[in-house]
Tab-separated table of C-alpha atoms and ligand atoms in Angstrom:
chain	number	residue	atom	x	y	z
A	1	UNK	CA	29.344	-43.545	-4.943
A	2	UNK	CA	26.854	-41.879	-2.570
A	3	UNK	CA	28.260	-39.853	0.023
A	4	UNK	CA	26.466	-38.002	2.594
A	5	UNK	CA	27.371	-34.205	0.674
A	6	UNK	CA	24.096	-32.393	-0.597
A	7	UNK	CA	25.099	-31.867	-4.099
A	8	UNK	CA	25.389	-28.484	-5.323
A	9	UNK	CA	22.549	-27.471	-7.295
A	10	UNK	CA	22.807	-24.434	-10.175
A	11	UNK	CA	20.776	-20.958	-8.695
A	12	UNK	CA	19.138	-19.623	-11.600
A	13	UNK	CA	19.334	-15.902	-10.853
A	14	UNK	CA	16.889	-14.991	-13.755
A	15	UNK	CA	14.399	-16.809	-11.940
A	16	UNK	CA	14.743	-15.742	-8.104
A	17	UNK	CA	15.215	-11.962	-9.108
A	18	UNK	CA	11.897	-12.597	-10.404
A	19	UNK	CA	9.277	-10.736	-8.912
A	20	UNK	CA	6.327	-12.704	-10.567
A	21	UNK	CA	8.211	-15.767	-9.682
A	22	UNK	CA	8.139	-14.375	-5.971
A	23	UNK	CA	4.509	-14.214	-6.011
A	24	UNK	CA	3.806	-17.759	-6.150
A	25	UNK	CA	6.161	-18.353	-3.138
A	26	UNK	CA	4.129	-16.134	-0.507
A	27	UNK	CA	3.206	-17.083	2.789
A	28	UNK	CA	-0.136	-17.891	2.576
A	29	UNK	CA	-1.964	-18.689	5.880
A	30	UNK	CA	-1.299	-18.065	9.973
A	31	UNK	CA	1.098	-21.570	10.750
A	32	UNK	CA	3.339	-20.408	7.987
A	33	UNK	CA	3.540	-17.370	9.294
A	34	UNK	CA	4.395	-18.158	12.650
A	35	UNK	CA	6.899	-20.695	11.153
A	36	UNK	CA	8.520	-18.247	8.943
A	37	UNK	CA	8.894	-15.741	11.933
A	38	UNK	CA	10.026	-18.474	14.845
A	39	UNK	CA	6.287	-17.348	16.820
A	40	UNK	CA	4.801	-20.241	19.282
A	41	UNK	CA	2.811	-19.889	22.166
A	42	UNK	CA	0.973	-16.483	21.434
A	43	UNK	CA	0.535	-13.758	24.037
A	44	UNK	CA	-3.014	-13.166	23.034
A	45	UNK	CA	-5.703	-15.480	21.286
A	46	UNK	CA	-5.240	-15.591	17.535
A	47	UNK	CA	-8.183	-14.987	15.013
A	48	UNK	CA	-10.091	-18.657	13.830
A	49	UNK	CA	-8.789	-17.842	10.257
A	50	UNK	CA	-12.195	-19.730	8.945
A	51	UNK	CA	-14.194	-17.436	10.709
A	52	UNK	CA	-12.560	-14.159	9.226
A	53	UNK	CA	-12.816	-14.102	5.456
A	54	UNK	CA	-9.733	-11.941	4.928
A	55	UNK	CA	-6.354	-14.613	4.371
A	56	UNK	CA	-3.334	-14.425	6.277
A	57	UNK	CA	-0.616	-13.437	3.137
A	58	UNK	CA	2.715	-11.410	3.055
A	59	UNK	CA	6.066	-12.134	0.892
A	60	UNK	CA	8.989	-13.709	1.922
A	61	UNK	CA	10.967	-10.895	1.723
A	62	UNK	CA	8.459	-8.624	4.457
A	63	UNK	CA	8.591	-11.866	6.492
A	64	UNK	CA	12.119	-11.480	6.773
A	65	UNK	CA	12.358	-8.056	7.879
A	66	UNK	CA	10.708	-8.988	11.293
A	67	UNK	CA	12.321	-9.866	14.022
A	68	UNK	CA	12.245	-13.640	14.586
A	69	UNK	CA	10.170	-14.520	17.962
A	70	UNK	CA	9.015	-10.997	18.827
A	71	UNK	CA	5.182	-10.996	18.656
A	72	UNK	CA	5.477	-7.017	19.015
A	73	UNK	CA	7.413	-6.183	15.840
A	74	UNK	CA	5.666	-3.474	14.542
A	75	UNK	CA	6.030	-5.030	10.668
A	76	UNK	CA	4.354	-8.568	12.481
A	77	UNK	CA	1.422	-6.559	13.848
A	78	UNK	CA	0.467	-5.152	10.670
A	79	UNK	CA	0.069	-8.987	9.223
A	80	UNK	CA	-1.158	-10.957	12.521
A	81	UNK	CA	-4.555	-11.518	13.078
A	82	UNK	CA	-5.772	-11.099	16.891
A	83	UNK	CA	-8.717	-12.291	17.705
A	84	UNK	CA	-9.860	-9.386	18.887
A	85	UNK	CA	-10.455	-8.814	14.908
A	86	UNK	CA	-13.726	-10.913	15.337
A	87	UNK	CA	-15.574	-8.840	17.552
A	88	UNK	CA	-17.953	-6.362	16.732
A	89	UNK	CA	-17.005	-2.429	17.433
A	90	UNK	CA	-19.863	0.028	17.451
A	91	UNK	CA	-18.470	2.561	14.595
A	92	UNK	CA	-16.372	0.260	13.051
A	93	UNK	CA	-17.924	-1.137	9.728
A	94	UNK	CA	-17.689	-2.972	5.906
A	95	UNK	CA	-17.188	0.493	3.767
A	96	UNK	CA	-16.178	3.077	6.207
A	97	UNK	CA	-15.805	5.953	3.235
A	98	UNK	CA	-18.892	4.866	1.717
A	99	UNK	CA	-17.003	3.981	-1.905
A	100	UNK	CA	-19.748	1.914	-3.297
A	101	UNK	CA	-22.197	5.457	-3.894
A	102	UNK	CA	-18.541	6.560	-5.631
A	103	UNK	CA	-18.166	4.074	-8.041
A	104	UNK	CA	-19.808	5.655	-11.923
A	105	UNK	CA	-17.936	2.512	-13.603
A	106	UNK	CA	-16.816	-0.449	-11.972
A	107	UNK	CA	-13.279	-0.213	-11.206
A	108	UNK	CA	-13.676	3.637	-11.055
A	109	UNK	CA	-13.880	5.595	-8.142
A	110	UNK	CA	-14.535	9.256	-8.635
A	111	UNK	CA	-15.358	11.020	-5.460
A	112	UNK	CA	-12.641	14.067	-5.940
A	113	UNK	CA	-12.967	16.869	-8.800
A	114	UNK	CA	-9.717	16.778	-10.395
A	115	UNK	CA	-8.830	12.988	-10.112
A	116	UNK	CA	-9.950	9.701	-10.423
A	117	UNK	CA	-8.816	6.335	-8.203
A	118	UNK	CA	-8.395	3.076	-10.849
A	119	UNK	CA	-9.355	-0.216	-9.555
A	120	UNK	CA	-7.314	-2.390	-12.079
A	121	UNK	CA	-6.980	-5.721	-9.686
A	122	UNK	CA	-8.155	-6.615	-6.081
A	123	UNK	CA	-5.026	-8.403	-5.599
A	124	UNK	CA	-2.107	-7.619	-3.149
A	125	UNK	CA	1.046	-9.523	-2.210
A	126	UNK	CA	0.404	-8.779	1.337
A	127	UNK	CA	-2.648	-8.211	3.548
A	128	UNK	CA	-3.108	-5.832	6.106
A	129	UNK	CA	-5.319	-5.863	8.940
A	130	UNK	CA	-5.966	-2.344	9.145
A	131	UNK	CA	-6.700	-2.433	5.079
A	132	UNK	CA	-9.955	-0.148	4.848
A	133	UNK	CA	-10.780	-2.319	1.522
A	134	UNK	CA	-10.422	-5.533	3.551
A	135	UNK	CA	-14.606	-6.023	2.549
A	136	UNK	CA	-13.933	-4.461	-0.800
A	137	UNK	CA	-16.305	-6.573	-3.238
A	138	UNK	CA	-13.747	-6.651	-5.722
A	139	UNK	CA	-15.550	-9.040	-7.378
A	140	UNK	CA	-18.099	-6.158	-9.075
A	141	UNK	CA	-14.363	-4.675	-9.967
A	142	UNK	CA	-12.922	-7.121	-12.401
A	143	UNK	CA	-11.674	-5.071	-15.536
A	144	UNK	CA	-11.963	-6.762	-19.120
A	145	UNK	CA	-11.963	-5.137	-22.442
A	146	UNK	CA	-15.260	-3.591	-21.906
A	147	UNK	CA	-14.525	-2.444	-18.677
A	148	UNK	CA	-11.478	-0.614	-19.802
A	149	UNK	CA	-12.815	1.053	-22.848
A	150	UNK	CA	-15.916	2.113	-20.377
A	151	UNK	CA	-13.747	3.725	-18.396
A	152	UNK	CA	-11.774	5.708	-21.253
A	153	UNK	CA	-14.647	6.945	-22.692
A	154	UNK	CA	-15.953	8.202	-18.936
A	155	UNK	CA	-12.226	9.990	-18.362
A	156	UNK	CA	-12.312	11.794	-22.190
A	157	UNK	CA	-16.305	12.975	-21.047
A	158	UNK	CA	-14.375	14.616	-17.726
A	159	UNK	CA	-12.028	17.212	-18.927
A	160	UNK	CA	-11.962	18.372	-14.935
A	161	UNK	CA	-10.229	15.279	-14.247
A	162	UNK	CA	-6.405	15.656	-14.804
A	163	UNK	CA	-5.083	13.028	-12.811
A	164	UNK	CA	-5.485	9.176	-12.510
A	165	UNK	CA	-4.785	7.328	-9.707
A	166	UNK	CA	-3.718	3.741	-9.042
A	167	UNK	CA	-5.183	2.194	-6.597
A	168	UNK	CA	-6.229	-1.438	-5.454
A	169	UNK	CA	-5.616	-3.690	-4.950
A	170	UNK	CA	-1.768	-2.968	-5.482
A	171	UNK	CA	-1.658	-1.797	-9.193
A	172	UNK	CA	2.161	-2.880	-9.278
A	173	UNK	CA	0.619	-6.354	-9.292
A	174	UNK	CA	-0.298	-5.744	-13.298
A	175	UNK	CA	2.452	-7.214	-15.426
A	176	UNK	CA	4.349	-4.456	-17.266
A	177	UNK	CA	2.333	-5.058	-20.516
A	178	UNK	CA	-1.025	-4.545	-19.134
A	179	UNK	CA	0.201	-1.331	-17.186
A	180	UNK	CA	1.606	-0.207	-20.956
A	181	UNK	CA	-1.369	-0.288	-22.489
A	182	UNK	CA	-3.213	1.104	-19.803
A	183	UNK	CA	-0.473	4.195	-19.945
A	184	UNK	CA	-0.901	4.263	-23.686
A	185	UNK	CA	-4.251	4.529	-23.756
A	186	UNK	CA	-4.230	7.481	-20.683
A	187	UNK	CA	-1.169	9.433	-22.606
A	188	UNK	CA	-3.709	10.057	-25.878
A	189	UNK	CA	-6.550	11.729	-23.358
A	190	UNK	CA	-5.030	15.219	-23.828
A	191	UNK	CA	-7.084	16.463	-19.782
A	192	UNK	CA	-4.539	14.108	-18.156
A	193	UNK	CA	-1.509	16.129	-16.839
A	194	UNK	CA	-0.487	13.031	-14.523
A	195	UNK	CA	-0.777	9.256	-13.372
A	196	UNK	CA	0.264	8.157	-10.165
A	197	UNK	CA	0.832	4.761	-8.424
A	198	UNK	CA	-0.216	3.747	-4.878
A	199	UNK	CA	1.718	1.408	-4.021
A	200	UNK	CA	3.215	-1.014	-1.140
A	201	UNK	CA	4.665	-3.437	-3.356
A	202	UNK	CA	7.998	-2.089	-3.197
A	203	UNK	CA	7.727	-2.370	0.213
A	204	UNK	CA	7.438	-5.895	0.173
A	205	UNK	CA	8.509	-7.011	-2.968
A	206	UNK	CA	11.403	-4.789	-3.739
A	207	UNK	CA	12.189	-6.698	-7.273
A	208	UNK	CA	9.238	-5.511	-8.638
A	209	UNK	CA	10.811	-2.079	-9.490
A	210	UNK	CA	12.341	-3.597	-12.086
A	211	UNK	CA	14.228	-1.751	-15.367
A	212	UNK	CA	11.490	-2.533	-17.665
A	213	UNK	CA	9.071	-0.611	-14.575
A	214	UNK	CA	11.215	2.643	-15.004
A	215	UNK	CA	11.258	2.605	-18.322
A	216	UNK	CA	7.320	2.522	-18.503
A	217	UNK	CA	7.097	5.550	-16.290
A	218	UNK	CA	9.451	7.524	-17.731
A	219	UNK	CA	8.249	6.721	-21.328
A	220	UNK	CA	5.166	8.357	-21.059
A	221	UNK	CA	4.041	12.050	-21.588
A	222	UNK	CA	2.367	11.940	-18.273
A	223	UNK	CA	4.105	13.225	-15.227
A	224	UNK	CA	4.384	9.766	-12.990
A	225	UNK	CA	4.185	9.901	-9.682
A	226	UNK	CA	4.910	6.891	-7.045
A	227	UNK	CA	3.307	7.010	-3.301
A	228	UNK	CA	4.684	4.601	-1.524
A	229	UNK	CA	2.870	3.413	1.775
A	230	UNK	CA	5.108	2.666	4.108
A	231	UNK	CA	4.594	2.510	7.591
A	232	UNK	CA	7.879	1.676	9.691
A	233	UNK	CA	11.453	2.643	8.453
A	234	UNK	CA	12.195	-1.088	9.497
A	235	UNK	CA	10.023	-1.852	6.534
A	236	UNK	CA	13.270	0.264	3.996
A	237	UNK	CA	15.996	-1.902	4.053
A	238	UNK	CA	18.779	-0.743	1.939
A	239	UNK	CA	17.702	-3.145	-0.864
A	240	UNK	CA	15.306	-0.416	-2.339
A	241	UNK	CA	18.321	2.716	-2.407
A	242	UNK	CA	18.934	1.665	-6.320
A	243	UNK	CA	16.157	1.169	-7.909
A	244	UNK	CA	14.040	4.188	-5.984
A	245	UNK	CA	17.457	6.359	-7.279
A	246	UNK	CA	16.976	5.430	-10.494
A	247	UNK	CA	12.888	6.126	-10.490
A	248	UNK	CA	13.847	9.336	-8.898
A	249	UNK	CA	16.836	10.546	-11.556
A	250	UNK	CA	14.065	9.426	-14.079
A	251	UNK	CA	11.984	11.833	-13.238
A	252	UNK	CA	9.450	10.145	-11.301
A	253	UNK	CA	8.285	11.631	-8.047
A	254	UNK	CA	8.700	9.965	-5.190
A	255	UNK	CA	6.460	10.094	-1.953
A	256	UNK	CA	5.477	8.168	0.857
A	257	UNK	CA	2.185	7.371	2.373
A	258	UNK	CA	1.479	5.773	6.024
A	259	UNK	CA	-1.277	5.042	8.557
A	260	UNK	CA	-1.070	5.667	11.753
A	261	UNK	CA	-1.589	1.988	13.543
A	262	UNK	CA	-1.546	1.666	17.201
A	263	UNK	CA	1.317	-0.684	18.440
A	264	UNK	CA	3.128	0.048	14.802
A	265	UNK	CA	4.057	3.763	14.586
A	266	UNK	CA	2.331	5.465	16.763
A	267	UNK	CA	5.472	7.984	18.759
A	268	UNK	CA	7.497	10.560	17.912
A	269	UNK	CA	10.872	8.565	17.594
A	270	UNK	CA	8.948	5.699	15.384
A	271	UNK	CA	7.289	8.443	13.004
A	272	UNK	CA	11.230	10.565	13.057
A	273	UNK	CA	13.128	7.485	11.795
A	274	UNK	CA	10.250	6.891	9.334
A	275	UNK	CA	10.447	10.401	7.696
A	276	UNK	CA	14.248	10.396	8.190
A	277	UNK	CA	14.669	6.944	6.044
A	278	UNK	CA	12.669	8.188	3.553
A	279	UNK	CA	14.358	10.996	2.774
A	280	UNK	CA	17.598	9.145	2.372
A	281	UNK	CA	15.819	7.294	-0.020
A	282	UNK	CA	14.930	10.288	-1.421
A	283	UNK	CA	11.290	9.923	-0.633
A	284	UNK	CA	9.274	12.583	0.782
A	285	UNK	CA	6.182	11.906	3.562
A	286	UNK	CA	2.762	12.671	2.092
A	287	UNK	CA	0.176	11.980	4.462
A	288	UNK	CA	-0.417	10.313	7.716
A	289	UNK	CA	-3.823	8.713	7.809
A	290	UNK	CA	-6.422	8.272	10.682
A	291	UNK	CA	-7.193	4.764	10.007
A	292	UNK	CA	-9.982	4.443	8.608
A	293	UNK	CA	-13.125	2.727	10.713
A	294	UNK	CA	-13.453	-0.686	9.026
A	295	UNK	CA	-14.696	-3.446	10.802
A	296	UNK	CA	-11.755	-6.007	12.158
A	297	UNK	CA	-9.229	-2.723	12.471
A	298	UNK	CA	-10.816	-1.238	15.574
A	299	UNK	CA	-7.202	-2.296	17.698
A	300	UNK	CA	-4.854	0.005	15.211
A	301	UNK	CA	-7.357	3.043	16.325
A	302	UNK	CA	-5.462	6.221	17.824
A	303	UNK	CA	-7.814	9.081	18.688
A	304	UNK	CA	-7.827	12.614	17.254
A	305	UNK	CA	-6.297	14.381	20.286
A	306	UNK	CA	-3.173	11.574	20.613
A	307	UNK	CA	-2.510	12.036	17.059
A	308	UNK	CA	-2.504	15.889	17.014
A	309	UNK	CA	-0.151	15.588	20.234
A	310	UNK	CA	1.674	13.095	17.925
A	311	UNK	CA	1.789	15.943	14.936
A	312	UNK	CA	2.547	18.346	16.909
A	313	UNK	CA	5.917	16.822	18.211
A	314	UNK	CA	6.864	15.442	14.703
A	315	UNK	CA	6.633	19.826	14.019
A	316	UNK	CA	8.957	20.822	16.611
A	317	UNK	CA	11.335	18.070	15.969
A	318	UNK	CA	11.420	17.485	12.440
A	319	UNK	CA	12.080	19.436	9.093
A	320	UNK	CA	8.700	20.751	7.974
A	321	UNK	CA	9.541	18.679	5.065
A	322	UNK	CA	9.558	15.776	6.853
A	323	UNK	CA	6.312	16.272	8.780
A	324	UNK	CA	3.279	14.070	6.327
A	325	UNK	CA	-0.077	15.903	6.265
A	326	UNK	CA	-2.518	14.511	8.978
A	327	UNK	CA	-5.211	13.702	7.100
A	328	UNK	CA	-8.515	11.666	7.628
A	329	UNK	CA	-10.802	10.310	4.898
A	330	UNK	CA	-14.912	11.590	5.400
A	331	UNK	CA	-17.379	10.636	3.498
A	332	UNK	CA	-18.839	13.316	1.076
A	333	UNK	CA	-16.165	15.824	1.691
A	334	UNK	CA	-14.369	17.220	-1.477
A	335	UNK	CA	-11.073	16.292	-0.197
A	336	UNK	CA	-9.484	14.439	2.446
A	337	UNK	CA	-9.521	16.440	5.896
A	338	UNK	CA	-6.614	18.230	7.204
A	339	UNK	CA	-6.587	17.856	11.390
A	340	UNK	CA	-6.651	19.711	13.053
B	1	PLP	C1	-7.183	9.819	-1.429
B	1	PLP	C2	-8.034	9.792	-2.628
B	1	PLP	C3	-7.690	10.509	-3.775
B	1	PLP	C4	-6.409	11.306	-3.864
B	1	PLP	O1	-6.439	12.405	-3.030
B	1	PLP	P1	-5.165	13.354	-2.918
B	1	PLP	O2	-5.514	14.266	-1.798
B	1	PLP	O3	-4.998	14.024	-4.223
B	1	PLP	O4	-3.990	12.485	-2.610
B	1	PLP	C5	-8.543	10.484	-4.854
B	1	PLP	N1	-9.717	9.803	-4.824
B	1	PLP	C6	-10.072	9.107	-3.731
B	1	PLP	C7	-11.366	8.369	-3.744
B	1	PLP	C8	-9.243	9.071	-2.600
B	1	PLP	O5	-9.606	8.350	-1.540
B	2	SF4	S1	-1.453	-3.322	0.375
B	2	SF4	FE1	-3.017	-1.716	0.602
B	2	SF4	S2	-4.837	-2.513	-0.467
B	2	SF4	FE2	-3.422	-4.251	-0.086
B	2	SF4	S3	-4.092	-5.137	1.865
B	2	SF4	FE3	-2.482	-3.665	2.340
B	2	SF4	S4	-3.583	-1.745	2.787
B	2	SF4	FE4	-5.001	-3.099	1.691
């Protein structure tokens, strides 16, 4: 007999603890968005989403750290594209750090000495308005066989380089074998000391640190290294305190990377709990970057002098430990800048 019960369907926990699985469940586009987060009647015009080339797209799990209705959260702002996006800011344009003039390989990026940034996929499981690689032809990027050997050969022809970076894209979108045999392959070119990971996947997919992930970075010769950019602590729920343990007890160093976005992080008590969390997690702050000029990401700008002022409290207040480098990218310096 019918009766008006739901009937109890099975959960098959292999499958929802599965990050890939995760992927194909993303919010994709601006009504879902505001759906997922319980938004109507915004306080400001939205962006025409045909007009601006660069998808609305976050996880589930980010969605649900923001606070339904508020159109302020600071982890909503970093997703939610204003208008104001659309309109043209003198100063403000496609490839701010001039990356293209960087690129010897595609997918290779060498603009520093001693390291090299990888380009393995364009793809991320969120998108960030502020992202300086929001214009980023990743389509010149794609990385087959050909690419990959290319790119060996350049690193075993540049003994100065040491280190290889992961970049994106969000490199923790590879699947664990392609990321082996890219680690293979780096582990028998004996000038690499190190490999690190930039990363926000962890931030919004927390089940991609996975077992099978440790055990990749810890199985290699290379020191591994894991930035983390994370730019609110509201973005660390307690979720991530086992599996950035374990990376941690592994062996794998831990740090964090943020930008400083107006309306997200920018004061002293936002940028304290930030550091704080972290180091619970046992994560220590890098840098905090000037955003970087790209067109669509002129309303995250803070200038020079508010961010020193900014520094400067997070000195007298904090731990020098827990203070990140201020840093700003410039084009055709041998580093990033230091402010002051
Ligand atoms: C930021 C960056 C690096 C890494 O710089 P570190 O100061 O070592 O963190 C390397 N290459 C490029 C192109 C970069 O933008
Ligand atoms: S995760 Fe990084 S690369 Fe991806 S959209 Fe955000 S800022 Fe850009």
């Amino acid at each position: 007999m019918i009766t008006g019960k739901p009937i109890a369907v099975q959960s098959v926990p292999t499958e929802k603890n599965d990050w890939q699985h995760q992927l194909t469940e993303m919010i994709q586009d601006l009504s879902a968005l505001l759906d997922a987060c319980g938004l109507s009647e915004p306080p400001a015009p939205l962006a025409n989403m045909l007009a601006v080339g660069f998808p609305v797209r976050t996880t589930r799990h980010f969605a649900s750290l923001i606070t339904p209705g508020d159109w302020h959260d600071p982890l909503l702002q970093q997703i939610l594209p204003w208008a104001t996006e659309q309109v043209d800011v003198p100063g403000f344009s496609a490839d701010p750090l001039q990356e293209r003039e960087a690129s010897p390989l595609p997918g290779l990026i060498h603009k520093y000495r001693s390291r090299v940034l990888l380009v393995p996929t364009g793809s991320c499981a969120i998108h960030c308005r502020y992202c300086f690689r929001r214009h980023f032809p990743y389509e010149g990027h794609r990385m087959g066989a050909k690419e990959r050997a290319a790119i060996l050969d350049y690193l075993s022809a540049h003994p100065e380089v040491n280190e290889v970076i992961f970049s994106g894209g969000d490199p923790l979108m590879l699947n664990d074998r392609s990321m082996q045999n890219w680690l293979t392959s780096l582990a028998g070119i004996s000038s690499l000391t190190t490999v690190r990971f930039h990363s926000r996947l962890p931030i919004v997919l927390p089940d991609r640190l996975t077992p099978e992930f440790q055990r990749l970075l810890t199985s290699t010769r290379l020191q591994t290294v894991l930035v983390l950019h994370s730019n609110h602590a509201q973005e660390l729920p307690e979720v991530l305190a086992q599996p950035l343990n374990a990376l941690r007890a592994a062996g794998v160093i831990l740090l964090n990377q943020a930008v400083l976005l107006r309306g997200v992080n920018d004061n002293l008590m936002t940028q304290a709990e930030l550091s704080q969390r972290l180091m619970q997690l046992g994560v220590l702050p890098y840098y905090l970057h000037q955003l970087d000029s790209v067109s669509g990401a002129a309303h995250f700008a803070v200038s020079d002098n508010e961010a020193l002022l900014l520094h400067n409290q997070m000195k007298e207040q904090l731990a020098g430990y827990l203070v990140p480098r201020l840093v700003q990218e410039i084009p055709d310096r041998p580093s990033k800048t230091w402010l002051p």
